[in-house]
């Protein structure tokens, strides 16, 4: 587990180093100039979410390790990832990081070892100086750093139209995870032409609920409702008198509300899962148990049904490709038209 954790932290840190390199206006060798806000993770929000996890994990490990080698590794990971969060100047990322740090300190609830106090003081001083330098207007101007622009949001009306159209044509499985942008292109409402975002391509709708319904259909909606129920049940089982439990309850419920109202955001998911993980561990038991034959049978039947449905859809795709390629080899227009009609209907 520690090795896998180390690989994860190193991977996130290397990706952060590339993003920092580009953020400061330097060109990547062999690639050239890239947009200042660039991420190997495909989205800067996903990268910031991974960085928050890396910072919190590194801090937790520093509180529990005595190895000098590990301390050097976790310190480097913490400082580099925290530097990007400071330099990018994204308010949501900093709020999530601060809340995660507070939850972690409440969860650990232990004094910093005497031999590590100097290290933590040094880290705070370094991050404080870096924060001052990156937030000082003259320095930001010299480095060419600008505050990260907020992404435009698809309105609730247009989001509902696209989701409804997707659900009408694909009610069971939806468009597929991560395929909302394709559905946006396919069902793009004409009303967007009269807005300032008429050229934009949106990767997610207004609300997280609409995203899951459109991307995963009725199956995904059921899973999403189960997840919400699981989250509420988890925090409800905590001791209400405990201050940490009250804060965990507030963070989990607030995160769910933000996702439902304000839409998909990897940073909010990071905060939600951190709070849920601490809540589950704090309860010393898993909230739900699936170690029973009826429950496992239901999951097995559902998995087989989904696998069969995916195979059926894949067969249609391959059949369509076969008929289309065959049509290209025919000289007779009638045969070519018939094969292409089969390809479309496959």
Coordinates of C-alpha atoms in Angstrom, one line a residue, residues 27-252:
X27 CA 7.8 26.1 -23.4
X28 CA 7.9 22.4 -23.0
X29 CA 10.8 20.8 -25.0
X30 CA 9.6 19.3 -28.2
X31 CA 6.0 20.6 -27.8
X32 CA 6.4 24.4 -27.6
X33 CA 4.1 26.9 -26.0
X34 CA 1.0 25.8 -24.3
X35 CA -1.9 27.6 -22.5
X36 CA -0.8 28.9 -19.1
X37 CA -3.5 26.8 -17.4
X38 CA -2.5 23.4 -18.6
X39 CA -2.8 19.9 -17.0
X40 CA -1.7 16.4 -18.0
X41 CA -4.8 15.2 -16.1
X42 CA -7.0 16.7 -18.9
X43 CA -8.5 19.3 -16.6
X44 CA -7.0 21.8 -14.2
X45 CA -9.8 21.1 -11.8
X46 CA -9.0 17.4 -11.7
X47 CA -5.3 18.2 -11.2
X48 CA -6.2 20.6 -8.3
X49 CA -8.3 17.9 -6.7
X50 CA -5.4 15.4 -6.9
X51 CA -3.1 18.0 -5.5
X52 CA -5.3 18.6 -2.5
X53 CA -5.3 14.8 -1.8
X54 CA -1.5 14.8 -2.3
X55 CA -1.0 17.6 0.2
X56 CA -3.3 16.0 2.8
X57 CA -1.8 12.5 2.4
X58 CA 1.8 14.0 2.7
X59 CA 0.9 15.9 5.8
X60 CA -0.7 12.7 7.4
X61 CA 2.4 10.7 6.5
X62 CA 4.8 13.3 7.9
X63 CA 2.9 13.1 11.2
X64 CA 3.4 9.4 11.4
X65 CA 6.8 8.6 9.8
X66 CA 10.2 8.6 11.4
X67 CA 12.2 7.8 8.3
X68 CA 14.4 10.7 7.0
X69 CA 14.0 9.4 3.4
X70 CA 10.2 9.4 3.7
X71 CA 10.2 12.9 5.3
X72 CA 12.2 14.3 2.4
X73 CA 9.8 12.8 -0.1
X74 CA 6.6 13.9 1.6
X75 CA 7.9 17.4 2.2
X76 CA 8.8 17.8 -1.5
X77 CA 5.3 16.5 -2.5
X78 CA 3.6 18.8 0.0
X79 CA 5.5 22.0 -1.0
X80 CA 5.3 21.5 -4.8
X81 CA 1.6 20.7 -4.9
X82 CA 0.7 23.4 -2.4
X83 CA 2.8 25.9 -4.5
X84 CA 0.6 25.2 -7.5
X85 CA -2.6 25.7 -5.5
X86 CA -1.2 29.0 -4.2
X87 CA 0.0 30.2 -7.7
X88 CA -3.2 29.3 -9.6
X89 CA -5.1 31.5 -7.1
X90 CA -8.3 29.5 -7.3
X91 CA -10.6 30.3 -4.3
X92 CA -12.5 26.9 -4.4
X93 CA -9.2 25.0 -4.3
X94 CA -7.9 26.9 -1.3
X95 CA -11.2 26.6 0.6
X96 CA -11.3 22.8 0.0
X97 CA -7.7 22.5 1.0
X98 CA -8.2 24.5 4.2
X99 CA -11.3 22.5 5.1
X100 CA -9.5 19.3 4.4
X101 CA -6.6 20.3 6.6
X102 CA -9.0 21.2 9.5
X103 CA -10.8 17.8 9.1
X104 CA -7.4 16.0 9.1
X105 CA -6.2 17.7 12.2
X106 CA -9.4 17.0 14.0
X107 CA -9.3 13.4 12.9
X108 CA -5.6 12.8 13.8
X109 CA -6.0 14.7 17.1
X110 CA -2.4 14.2 18.1
X111 CA 0.5 16.5 19.0
X112 CA 3.3 17.1 16.4
X113 CA 6.3 15.0 17.4
X114 CA 9.1 17.2 18.9
X115 CA 11.6 16.1 16.2
X116 CA 9.2 17.2 13.5
X117 CA 8.2 20.6 14.8
X118 CA 11.2 22.3 13.2
X119 CA 10.3 20.7 9.9
X120 CA 6.7 21.8 10.0
X121 CA 7.7 25.4 11.0
X122 CA 10.1 25.4 8.0
X123 CA 7.3 24.2 5.7
X124 CA 5.0 26.9 6.9
X125 CA 7.6 29.6 6.5
X126 CA 8.4 28.5 2.9
X127 CA 4.8 28.3 1.9
X128 CA 4.1 31.6 3.6
X129 CA 6.9 33.3 1.6
X130 CA 5.8 31.6 -1.6
X131 CA 2.3 32.7 -1.0
X132 CA 3.3 36.3 -0.4
X133 CA 5.5 36.4 -3.5
X134 CA 2.8 34.9 -5.7
X135 CA 0.0 37.1 -4.4
X136 CA 2.0 40.3 -4.4
X137 CA 0.7 42.3 -7.5
X138 CA 4.1 43.4 -8.8
X139 CA 5.4 39.8 -8.6
X140 CA 2.4 38.4 -10.3
X141 CA 2.7 40.9 -13.1
X142 CA 6.4 40.1 -13.5
X143 CA 5.6 36.4 -13.8
X144 CA 2.6 37.0 -16.0
X145 CA 0.3 35.2 -13.6
X146 CA -3.4 36.0 -13.8
X147 CA -6.3 34.8 -11.7
X148 CA -7.9 31.7 -13.1
X149 CA -11.0 32.6 -15.1
X150 CA -14.3 31.0 -14.0
X151 CA -15.7 28.5 -16.5
X152 CA -19.0 29.4 -18.1
X153 CA -21.9 27.3 -17.0
X154 CA -24.7 25.9 -19.1
X155 CA -28.0 27.2 -18.0
X156 CA -30.5 25.0 -16.2
X157 CA -33.0 25.3 -19.1
X158 CA -30.5 24.1 -21.8
X159 CA -29.1 21.5 -19.4
X160 CA -32.6 20.1 -18.9
X161 CA -33.3 20.0 -22.6
X162 CA -30.1 18.1 -23.5
X163 CA -30.6 15.7 -20.6
X164 CA -34.2 15.0 -21.5
X165 CA -33.3 14.4 -25.2
X166 CA -30.5 12.0 -24.1
X167 CA -32.7 10.2 -21.7
X168 CA -35.4 9.8 -24.4
X169 CA -33.0 8.1 -26.8
X170 CA -30.9 6.2 -24.2
X171 CA -33.0 5.7 -21.1
X172 CA -31.2 2.8 -19.5
X173 CA -27.5 3.7 -19.8
X174 CA -27.5 7.3 -21.0
X175 CA -24.7 8.7 -23.2
X176 CA -21.9 7.2 -21.3
X177 CA -19.6 8.5 -18.6
X178 CA -17.6 11.6 -19.8
X179 CA -19.7 11.8 -23.1
X180 CA -21.9 14.8 -22.2
X181 CA -19.9 17.0 -24.6
X182 CA -21.0 14.7 -27.4
X183 CA -24.6 14.9 -26.3
X184 CA -24.2 18.7 -26.1
X185 CA -23.1 18.7 -29.8
X186 CA -25.9 16.4 -30.8
X187 CA -28.8 18.1 -28.9
X188 CA -27.5 21.7 -28.7
X189 CA -30.5 24.0 -28.2
X190 CA -30.8 26.8 -30.7
X191 CA -31.5 29.3 -27.8
X192 CA -27.7 29.2 -27.1
X193 CA -27.1 31.2 -30.3
X194 CA -28.5 34.3 -28.7
X195 CA -26.1 34.1 -25.7
X196 CA -22.5 35.2 -25.2
X197 CA -21.5 31.6 -24.9
X198 CA -22.7 30.6 -28.3
X199 CA -19.3 29.3 -29.3
X200 CA -18.6 27.4 -26.1
X201 CA -18.7 23.6 -25.8
X202 CA -19.8 22.5 -22.4
X203 CA -18.5 19.3 -20.7
X204 CA -21.1 19.2 -17.9
X205 CA -24.7 20.5 -17.3
X206 CA -25.9 22.9 -14.7
X207 CA -26.4 20.2 -12.0
X208 CA -24.6 17.1 -11.0
X209 CA -27.9 15.2 -11.0
X210 CA -28.5 16.1 -14.6
X211 CA -25.0 15.0 -15.4
X212 CA -25.5 11.5 -13.9
X213 CA -28.9 11.1 -15.4
X214 CA -27.8 12.1 -18.9
X215 CA -24.5 10.2 -18.7
X216 CA -25.6 7.0 -17.0
X217 CA -29.4 6.9 -17.5
X218 CA -31.8 5.4 -15.1
X219 CA -29.1 3.0 -13.8
X220 CA -26.9 5.9 -12.9
X221 CA -29.7 7.8 -11.3
X222 CA -30.5 4.9 -9.1
X223 CA -26.8 4.6 -8.1
X224 CA -26.6 8.3 -7.5
X225 CA -29.6 8.2 -5.2
X226 CA -28.2 5.2 -3.3
X227 CA -24.9 7.1 -2.9
X228 CA -26.7 10.1 -1.4
X229 CA -28.6 7.8 0.9
X230 CA -25.3 6.1 1.9
X231 CA -23.7 9.5 2.6
X232 CA -26.6 10.7 4.8
X233 CA -26.8 7.4 6.6
X234 CA -23.0 7.6 7.3
X235 CA -23.1 11.0 9.0
X236 CA -26.3 10.2 10.7
X237 CA -24.7 7.3 12.6
X238 CA -22.0 9.6 14.1
X239 CA -22.2 10.9 17.7
X240 CA -24.1 14.1 17.6
X241 CA -22.5 15.6 20.7
X242 CA -19.0 15.4 19.2
X243 CA -17.8 18.6 17.6
X244 CA -15.8 16.7 14.9
X245 CA -18.9 14.7 14.1
X246 CA -21.0 17.9 13.7
X247 CA -18.4 19.4 11.3
X248 CA -18.2 16.2 9.3
X249 CA -22.0 16.2 9.0
X250 CA -22.0 19.8 7.8
X251 CA -19.2 19.2 5.3
X252 CA -20.8 16.1 3.8

